[in-house]
PDB file of C-alpha atoms in Angstrom:
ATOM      1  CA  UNK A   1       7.063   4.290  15.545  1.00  0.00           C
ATOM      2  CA  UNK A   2       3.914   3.365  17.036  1.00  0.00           C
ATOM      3  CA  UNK A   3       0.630   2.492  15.035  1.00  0.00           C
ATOM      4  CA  UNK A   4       2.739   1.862  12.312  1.00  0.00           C
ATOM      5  CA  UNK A   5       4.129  -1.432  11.291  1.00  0.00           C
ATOM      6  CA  UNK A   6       6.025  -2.180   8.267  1.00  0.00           C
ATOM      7  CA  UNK A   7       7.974  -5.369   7.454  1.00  0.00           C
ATOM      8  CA  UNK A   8      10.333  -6.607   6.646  1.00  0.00           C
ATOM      9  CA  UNK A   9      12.957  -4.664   8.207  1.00  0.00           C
ATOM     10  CA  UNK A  10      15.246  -5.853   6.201  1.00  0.00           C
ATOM     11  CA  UNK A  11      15.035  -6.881   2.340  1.00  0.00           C
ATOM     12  CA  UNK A  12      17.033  -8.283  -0.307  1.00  0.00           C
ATOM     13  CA  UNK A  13      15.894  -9.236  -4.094  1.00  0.00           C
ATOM     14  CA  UNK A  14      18.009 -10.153  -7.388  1.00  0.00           C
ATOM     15  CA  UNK A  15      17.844  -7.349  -9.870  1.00  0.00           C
ATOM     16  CA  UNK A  16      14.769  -7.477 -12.152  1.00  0.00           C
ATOM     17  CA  UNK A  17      12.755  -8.945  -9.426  1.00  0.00           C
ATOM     18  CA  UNK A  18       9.667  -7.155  -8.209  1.00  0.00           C
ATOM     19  CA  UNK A  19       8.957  -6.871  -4.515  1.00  0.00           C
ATOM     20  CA  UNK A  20       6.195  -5.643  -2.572  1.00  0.00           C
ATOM     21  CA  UNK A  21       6.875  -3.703   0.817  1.00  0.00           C
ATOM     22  CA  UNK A  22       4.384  -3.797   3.487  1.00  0.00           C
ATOM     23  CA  UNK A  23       2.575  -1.007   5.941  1.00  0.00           C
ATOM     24  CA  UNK A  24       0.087  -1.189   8.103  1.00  0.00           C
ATOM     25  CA  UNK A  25      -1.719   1.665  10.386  1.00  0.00           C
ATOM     26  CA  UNK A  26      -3.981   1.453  13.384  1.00  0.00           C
ATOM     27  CA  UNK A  27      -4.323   5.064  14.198  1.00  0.00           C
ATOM     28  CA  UNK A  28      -7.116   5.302  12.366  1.00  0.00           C
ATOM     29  CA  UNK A  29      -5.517   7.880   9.940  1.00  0.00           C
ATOM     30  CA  UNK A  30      -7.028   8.137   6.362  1.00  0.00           C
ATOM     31  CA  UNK A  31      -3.741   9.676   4.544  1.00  0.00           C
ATOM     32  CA  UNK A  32      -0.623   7.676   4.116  1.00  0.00           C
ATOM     33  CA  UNK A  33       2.472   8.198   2.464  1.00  0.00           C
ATOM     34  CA  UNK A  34       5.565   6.210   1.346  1.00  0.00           C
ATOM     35  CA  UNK A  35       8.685   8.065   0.980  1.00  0.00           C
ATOM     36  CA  UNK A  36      12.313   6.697  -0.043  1.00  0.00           C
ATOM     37  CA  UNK A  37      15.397   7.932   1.886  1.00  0.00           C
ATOM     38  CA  UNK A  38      18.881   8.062   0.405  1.00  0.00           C
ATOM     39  CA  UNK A  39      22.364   8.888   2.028  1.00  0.00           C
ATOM     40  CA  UNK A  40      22.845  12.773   2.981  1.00  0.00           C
ATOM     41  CA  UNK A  41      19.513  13.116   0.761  1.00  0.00           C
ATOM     42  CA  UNK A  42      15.874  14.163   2.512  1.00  0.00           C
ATOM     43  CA  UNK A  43      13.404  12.398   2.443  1.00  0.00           C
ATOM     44  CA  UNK A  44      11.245  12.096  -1.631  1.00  0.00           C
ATOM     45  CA  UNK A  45       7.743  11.537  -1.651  1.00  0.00           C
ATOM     46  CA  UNK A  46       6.809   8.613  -4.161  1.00  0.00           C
ATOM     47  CA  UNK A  47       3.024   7.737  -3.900  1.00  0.00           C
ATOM     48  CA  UNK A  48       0.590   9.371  -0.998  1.00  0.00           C
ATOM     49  CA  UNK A  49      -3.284   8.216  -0.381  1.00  0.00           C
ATOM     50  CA  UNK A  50      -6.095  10.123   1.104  1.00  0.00           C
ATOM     51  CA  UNK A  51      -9.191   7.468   1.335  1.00  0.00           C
ATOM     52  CA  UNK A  52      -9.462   3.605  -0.155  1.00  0.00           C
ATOM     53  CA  UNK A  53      -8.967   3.088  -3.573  1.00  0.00           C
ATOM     54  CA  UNK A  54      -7.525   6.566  -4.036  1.00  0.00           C
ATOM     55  CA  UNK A  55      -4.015   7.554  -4.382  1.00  0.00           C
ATOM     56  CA  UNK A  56      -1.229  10.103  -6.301  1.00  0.00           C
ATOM     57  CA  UNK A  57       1.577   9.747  -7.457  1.00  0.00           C
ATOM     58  CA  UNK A  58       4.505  11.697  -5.747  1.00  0.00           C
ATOM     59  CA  UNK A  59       7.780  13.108  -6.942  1.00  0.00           C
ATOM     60  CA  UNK A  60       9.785   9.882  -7.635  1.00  0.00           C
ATOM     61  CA  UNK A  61       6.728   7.656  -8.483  1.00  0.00           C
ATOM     62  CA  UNK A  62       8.459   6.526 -11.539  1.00  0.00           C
ATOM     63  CA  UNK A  63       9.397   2.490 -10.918  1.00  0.00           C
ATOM     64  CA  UNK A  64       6.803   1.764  -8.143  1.00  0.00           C
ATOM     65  CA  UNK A  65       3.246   0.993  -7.395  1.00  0.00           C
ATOM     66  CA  UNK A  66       0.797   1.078  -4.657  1.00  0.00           C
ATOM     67  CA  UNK A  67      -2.602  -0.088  -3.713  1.00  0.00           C
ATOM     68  CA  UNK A  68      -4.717   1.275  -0.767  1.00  0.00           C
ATOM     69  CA  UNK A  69      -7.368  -1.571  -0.736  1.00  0.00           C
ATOM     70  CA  UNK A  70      -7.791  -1.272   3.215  1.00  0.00           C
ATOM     71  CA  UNK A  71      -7.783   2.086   4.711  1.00  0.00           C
ATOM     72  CA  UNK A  72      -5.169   0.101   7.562  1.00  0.00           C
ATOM     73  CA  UNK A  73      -2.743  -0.530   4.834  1.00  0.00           C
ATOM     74  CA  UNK A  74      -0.732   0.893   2.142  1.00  0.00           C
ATOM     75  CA  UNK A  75       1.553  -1.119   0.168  1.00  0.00           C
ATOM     76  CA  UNK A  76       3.901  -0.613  -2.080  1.00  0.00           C
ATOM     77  CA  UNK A  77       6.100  -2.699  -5.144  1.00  0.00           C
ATOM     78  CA  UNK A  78       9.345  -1.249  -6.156  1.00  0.00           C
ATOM     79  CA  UNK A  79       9.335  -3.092  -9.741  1.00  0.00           C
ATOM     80  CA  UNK A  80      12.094  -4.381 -11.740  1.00  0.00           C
ATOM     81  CA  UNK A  81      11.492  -0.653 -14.000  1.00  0.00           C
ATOM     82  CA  UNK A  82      12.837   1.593 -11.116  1.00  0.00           C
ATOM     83  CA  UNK A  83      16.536   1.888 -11.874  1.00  0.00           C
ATOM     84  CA  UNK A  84      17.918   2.522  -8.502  1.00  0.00           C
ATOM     85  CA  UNK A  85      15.885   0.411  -6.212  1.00  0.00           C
ATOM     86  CA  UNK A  86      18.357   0.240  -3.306  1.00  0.00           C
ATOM     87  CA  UNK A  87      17.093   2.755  -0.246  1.00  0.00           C
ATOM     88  CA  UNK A  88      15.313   2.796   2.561  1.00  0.00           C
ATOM     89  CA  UNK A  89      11.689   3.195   2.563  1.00  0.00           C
ATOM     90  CA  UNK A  90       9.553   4.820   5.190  1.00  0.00           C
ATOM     91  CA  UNK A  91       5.793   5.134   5.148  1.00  0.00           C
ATOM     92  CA  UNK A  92       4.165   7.986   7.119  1.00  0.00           C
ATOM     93  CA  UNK A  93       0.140   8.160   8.101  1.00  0.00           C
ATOM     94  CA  UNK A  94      -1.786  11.725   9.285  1.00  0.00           C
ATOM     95  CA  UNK A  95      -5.090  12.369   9.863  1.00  0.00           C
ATOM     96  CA  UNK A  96      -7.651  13.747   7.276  1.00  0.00           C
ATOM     97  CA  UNK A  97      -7.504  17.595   9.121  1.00  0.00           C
ATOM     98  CA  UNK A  98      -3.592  16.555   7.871  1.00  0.00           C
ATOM     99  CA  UNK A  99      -2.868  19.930   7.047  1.00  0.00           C
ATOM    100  CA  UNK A 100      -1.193  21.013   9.989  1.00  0.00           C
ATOM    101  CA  UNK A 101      -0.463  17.909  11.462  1.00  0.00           C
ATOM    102  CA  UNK A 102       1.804  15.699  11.464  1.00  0.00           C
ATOM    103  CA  UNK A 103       2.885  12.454  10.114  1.00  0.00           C
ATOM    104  CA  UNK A 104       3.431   9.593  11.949  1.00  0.00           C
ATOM    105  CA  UNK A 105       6.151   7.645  10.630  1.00  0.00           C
ATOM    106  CA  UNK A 106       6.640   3.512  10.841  1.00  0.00           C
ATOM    107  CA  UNK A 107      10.094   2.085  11.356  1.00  0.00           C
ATOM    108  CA  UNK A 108      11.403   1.405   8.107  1.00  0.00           C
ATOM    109  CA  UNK A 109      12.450  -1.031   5.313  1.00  0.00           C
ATOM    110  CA  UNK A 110      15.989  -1.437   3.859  1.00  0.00           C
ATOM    111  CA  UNK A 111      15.603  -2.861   0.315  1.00  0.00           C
ATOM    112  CA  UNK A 112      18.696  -4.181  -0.972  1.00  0.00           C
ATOM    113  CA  UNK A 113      19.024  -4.910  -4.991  1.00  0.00           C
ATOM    114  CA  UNK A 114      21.921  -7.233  -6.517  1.00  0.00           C
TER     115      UNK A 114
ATOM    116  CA  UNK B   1      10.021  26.722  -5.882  1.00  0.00           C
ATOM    117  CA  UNK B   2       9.162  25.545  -2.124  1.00  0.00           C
ATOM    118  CA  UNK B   3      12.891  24.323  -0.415  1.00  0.00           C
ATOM    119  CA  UNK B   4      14.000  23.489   2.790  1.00  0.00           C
ATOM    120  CA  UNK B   5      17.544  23.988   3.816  1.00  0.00           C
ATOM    121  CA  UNK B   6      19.600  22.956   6.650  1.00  0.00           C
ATOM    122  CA  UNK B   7      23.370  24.414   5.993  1.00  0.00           C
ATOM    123  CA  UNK B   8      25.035  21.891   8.092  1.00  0.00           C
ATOM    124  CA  UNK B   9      25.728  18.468   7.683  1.00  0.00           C
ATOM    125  CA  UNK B  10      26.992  17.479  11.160  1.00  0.00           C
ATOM    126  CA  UNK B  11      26.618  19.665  14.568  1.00  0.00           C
ATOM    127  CA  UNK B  12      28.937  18.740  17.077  1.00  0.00           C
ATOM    128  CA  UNK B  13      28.736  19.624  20.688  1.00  0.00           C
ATOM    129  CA  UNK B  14      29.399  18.796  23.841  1.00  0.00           C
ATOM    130  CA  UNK B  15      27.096  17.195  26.484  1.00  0.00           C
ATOM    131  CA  UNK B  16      25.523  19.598  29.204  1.00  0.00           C
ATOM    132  CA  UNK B  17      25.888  22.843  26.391  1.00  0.00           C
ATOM    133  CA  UNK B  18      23.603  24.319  24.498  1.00  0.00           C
ATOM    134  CA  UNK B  19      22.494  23.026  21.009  1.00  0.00           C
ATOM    135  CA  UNK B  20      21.539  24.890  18.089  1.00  0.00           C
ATOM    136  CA  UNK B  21      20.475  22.739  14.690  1.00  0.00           C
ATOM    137  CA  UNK B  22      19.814  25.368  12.067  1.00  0.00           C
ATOM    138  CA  UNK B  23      16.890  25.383   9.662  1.00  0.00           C
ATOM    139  CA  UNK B  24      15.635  28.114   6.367  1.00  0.00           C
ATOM    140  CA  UNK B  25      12.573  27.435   4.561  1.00  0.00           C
ATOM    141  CA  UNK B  26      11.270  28.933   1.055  1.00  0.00           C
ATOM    142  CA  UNK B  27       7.607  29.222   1.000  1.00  0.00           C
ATOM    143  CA  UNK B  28       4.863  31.179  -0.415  1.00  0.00           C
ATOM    144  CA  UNK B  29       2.261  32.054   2.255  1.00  0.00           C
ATOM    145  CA  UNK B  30       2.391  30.791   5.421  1.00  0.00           C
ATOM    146  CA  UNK B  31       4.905  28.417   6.513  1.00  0.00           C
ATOM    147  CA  UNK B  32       3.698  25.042   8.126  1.00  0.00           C
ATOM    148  CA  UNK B  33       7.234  23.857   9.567  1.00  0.00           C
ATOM    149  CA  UNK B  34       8.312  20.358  11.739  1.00  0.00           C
ATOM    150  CA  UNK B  35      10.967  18.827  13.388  1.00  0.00           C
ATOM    151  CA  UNK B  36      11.597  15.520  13.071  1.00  0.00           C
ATOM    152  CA  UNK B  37      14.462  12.822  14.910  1.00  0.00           C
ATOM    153  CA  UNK B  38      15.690  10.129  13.260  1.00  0.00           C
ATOM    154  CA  UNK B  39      17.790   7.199  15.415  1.00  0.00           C
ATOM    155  CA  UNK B  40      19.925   4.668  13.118  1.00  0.00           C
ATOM    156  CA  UNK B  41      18.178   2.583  10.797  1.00  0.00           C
ATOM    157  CA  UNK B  42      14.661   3.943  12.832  1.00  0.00           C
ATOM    158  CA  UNK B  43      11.651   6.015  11.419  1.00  0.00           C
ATOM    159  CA  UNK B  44      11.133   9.289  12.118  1.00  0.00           C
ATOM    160  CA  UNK B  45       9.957  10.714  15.020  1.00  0.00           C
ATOM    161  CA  UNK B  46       7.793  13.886  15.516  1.00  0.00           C
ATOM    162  CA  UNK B  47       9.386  16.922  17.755  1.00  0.00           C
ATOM    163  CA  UNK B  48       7.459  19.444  17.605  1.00  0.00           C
ATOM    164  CA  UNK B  49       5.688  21.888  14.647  1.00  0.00           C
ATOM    165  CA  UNK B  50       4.653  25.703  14.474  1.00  0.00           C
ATOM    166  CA  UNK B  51       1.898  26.572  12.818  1.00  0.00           C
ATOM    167  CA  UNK B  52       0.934  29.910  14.096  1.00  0.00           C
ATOM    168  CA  UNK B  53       1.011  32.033  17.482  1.00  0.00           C
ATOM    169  CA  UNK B  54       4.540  32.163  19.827  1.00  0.00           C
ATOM    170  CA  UNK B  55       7.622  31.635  17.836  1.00  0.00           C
ATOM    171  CA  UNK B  56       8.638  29.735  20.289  1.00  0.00           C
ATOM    172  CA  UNK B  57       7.693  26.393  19.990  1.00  0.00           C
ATOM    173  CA  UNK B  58       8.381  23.797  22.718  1.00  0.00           C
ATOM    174  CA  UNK B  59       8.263  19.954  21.997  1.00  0.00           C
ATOM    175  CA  UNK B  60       9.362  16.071  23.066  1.00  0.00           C
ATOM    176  CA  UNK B  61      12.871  15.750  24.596  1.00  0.00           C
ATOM    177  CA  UNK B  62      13.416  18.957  26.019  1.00  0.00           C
ATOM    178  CA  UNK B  63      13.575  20.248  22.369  1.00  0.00           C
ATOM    179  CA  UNK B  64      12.262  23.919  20.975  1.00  0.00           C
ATOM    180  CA  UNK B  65      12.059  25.670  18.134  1.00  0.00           C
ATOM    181  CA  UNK B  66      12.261  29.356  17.327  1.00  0.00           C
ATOM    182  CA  UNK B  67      10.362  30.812  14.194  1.00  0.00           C
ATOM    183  CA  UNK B  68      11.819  33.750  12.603  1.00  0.00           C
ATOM    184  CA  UNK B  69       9.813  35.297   9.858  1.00  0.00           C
ATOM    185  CA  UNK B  70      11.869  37.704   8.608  1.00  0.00           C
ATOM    186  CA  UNK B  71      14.727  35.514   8.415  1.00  0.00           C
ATOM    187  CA  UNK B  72      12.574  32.753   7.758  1.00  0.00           C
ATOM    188  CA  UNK B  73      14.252  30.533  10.423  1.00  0.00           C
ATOM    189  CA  UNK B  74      13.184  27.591  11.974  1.00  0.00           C
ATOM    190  CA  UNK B  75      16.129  26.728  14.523  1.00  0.00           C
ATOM    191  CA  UNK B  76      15.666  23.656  16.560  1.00  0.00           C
ATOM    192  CA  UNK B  77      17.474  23.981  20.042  1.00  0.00           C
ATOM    193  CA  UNK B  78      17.890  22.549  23.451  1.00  0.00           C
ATOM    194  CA  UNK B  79      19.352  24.145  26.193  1.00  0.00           C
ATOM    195  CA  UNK B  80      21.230  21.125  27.740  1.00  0.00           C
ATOM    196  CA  UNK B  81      22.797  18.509  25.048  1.00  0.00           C
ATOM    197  CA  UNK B  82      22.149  14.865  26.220  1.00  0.00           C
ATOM    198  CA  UNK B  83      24.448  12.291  24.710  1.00  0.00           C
ATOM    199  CA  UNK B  84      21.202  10.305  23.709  1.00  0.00           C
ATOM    200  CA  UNK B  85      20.380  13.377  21.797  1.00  0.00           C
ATOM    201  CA  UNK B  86      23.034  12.306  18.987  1.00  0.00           C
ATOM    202  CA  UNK B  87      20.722  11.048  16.155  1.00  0.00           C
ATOM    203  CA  UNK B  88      20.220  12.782  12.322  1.00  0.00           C
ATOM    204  CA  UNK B  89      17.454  16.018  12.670  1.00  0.00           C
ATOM    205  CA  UNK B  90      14.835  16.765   9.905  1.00  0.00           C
ATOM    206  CA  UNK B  91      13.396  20.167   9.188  1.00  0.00           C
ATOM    207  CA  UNK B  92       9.926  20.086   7.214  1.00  0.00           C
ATOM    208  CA  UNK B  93       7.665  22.757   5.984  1.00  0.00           C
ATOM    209  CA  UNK B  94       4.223  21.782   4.301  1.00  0.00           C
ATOM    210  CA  UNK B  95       4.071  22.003   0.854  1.00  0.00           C
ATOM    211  CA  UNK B  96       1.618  25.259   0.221  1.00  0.00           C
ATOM    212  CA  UNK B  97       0.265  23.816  -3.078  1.00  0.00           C
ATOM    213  CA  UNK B  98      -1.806  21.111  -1.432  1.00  0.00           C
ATOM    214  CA  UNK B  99      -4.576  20.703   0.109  1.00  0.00           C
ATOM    215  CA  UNK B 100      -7.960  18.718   0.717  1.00  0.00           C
ATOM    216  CA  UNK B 101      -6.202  16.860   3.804  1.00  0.00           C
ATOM    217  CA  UNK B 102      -2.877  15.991   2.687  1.00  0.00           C
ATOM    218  CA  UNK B 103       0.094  17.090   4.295  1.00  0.00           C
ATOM    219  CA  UNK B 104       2.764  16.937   1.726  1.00  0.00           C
ATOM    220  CA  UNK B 105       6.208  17.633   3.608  1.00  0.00           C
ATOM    221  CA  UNK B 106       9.276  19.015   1.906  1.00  0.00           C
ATOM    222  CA  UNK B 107      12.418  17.541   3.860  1.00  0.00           C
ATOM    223  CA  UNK B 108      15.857  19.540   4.456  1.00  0.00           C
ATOM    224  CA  UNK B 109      18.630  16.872   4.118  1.00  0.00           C
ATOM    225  CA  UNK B 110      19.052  16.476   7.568  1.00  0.00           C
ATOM    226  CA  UNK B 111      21.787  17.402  10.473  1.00  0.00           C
ATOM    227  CA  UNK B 112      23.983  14.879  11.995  1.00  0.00           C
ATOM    228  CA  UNK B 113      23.623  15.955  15.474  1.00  0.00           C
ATOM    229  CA  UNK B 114      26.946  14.287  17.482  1.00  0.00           C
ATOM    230  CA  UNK B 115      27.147  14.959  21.504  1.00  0.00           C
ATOM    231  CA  UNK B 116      30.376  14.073  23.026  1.00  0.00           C
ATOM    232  CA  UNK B 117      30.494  13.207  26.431  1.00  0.00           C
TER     233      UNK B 117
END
């Protein structure tokens, strides 16, 4: 996990609430990546950013945001329109020659949503 | 349609044997493929890639990986099972149809790797 901080670990919001997830890099890695992880499911891409004030949507954007402000950090807001917030979210950094390598991953936030 | 597929859900085996934790990819071109270890409620943690050259591929922890192009394989093995070892395994190939620096990953579901003492 290391170079890659996201917090809280652990997360729980009301239904209808937005809530913002945090991740921060200091590997000096210009892509990041926030993915959502579900029981016996792999891992879905949701948003992914290559430089500042540049990112994509990813396969399951639908019901979150991002911002990439800093190139250090990359959050991202699970909003009260994603149906199904409950997972755990992981965001990833690589390098800019990303192609072939890999992602580094942080350690993980378990959103809970009641 | 690019896929990753890891047929089982659990592998169990004993500690001190050999360890096989089987991976197929779908892919036009050529295959970018990872290994990844996941600990409980942990991220993940890089193993070990191939990108070209030996099929063989050695990584962290002991493990390797074997590339198989014709049966477009990606096994993940380790000759020696450590109890420590237990922990849920990702295969990953990179997703052909980017480019311009990203790396977008497509994830099998993961193996549920469980050494017994």
């Amino acid at each position: 996990d290391g170079g890659i901080t996201q917090s809280p670990k652990y997360l729980f919001r009301k239904e209808g609430q937005n809530v913002t997830l945090s991740c921060e890099q200091n590997l000096n890695h210009d892509a990041m990546y926030w993915y959502r992880q579900d029981p016996g499911q792999g891992l879905r891409l949701i948003y992914y950013s290559q430089i500042v004030n540049d990112f994509q949507k990813g396969d399951i954007a639908e019901g979150y945001s991002v911002s990439r402000e800093k190139k250090e950090s990359f959050p991202l807001t699970v909003t009260s329109a994603q149906k199904n917030p409950t997972a755990f979210y992981l965001c990833a950094s690589s390098m800019w020659a990303g192609e072939t390598g890999e992602q580094y991953f942080g350690p993980g936030t378990r959103l809970t949503v009641t | 349609a690019q896929s990753v597929a890891q047929p089982e859900d659990q592998v169990n085996v004993a500690e001190g044997n050999p360890l096989t934790v089987k991976c197929t990819y779908s892919v036009s071109g050529n295959p970018y493929l990872f290994w990844y270890v996941q600990y409980p409620n942990r991220g993940l943690q890089f193993l070990l890639k191939y990108i070209t050259g030996d099929n063989l591929v050695k990584g962290s922890y002991g493990f390797e990986a074997e590339f198989n192009k014709s049966q477009t394989s990606f096994h993940l093995k380790k000759p020696s099972a450590l109890v420590s070892d237990s922990a849920l395994y990702f295969c990953a190939v990179r997703d052909p149809s980017f480019s311009g620096g990203y790396n977008k990953l497509i994830f099998g579901a993961g193996t549920r790797l469980a050494v017994h003492p």
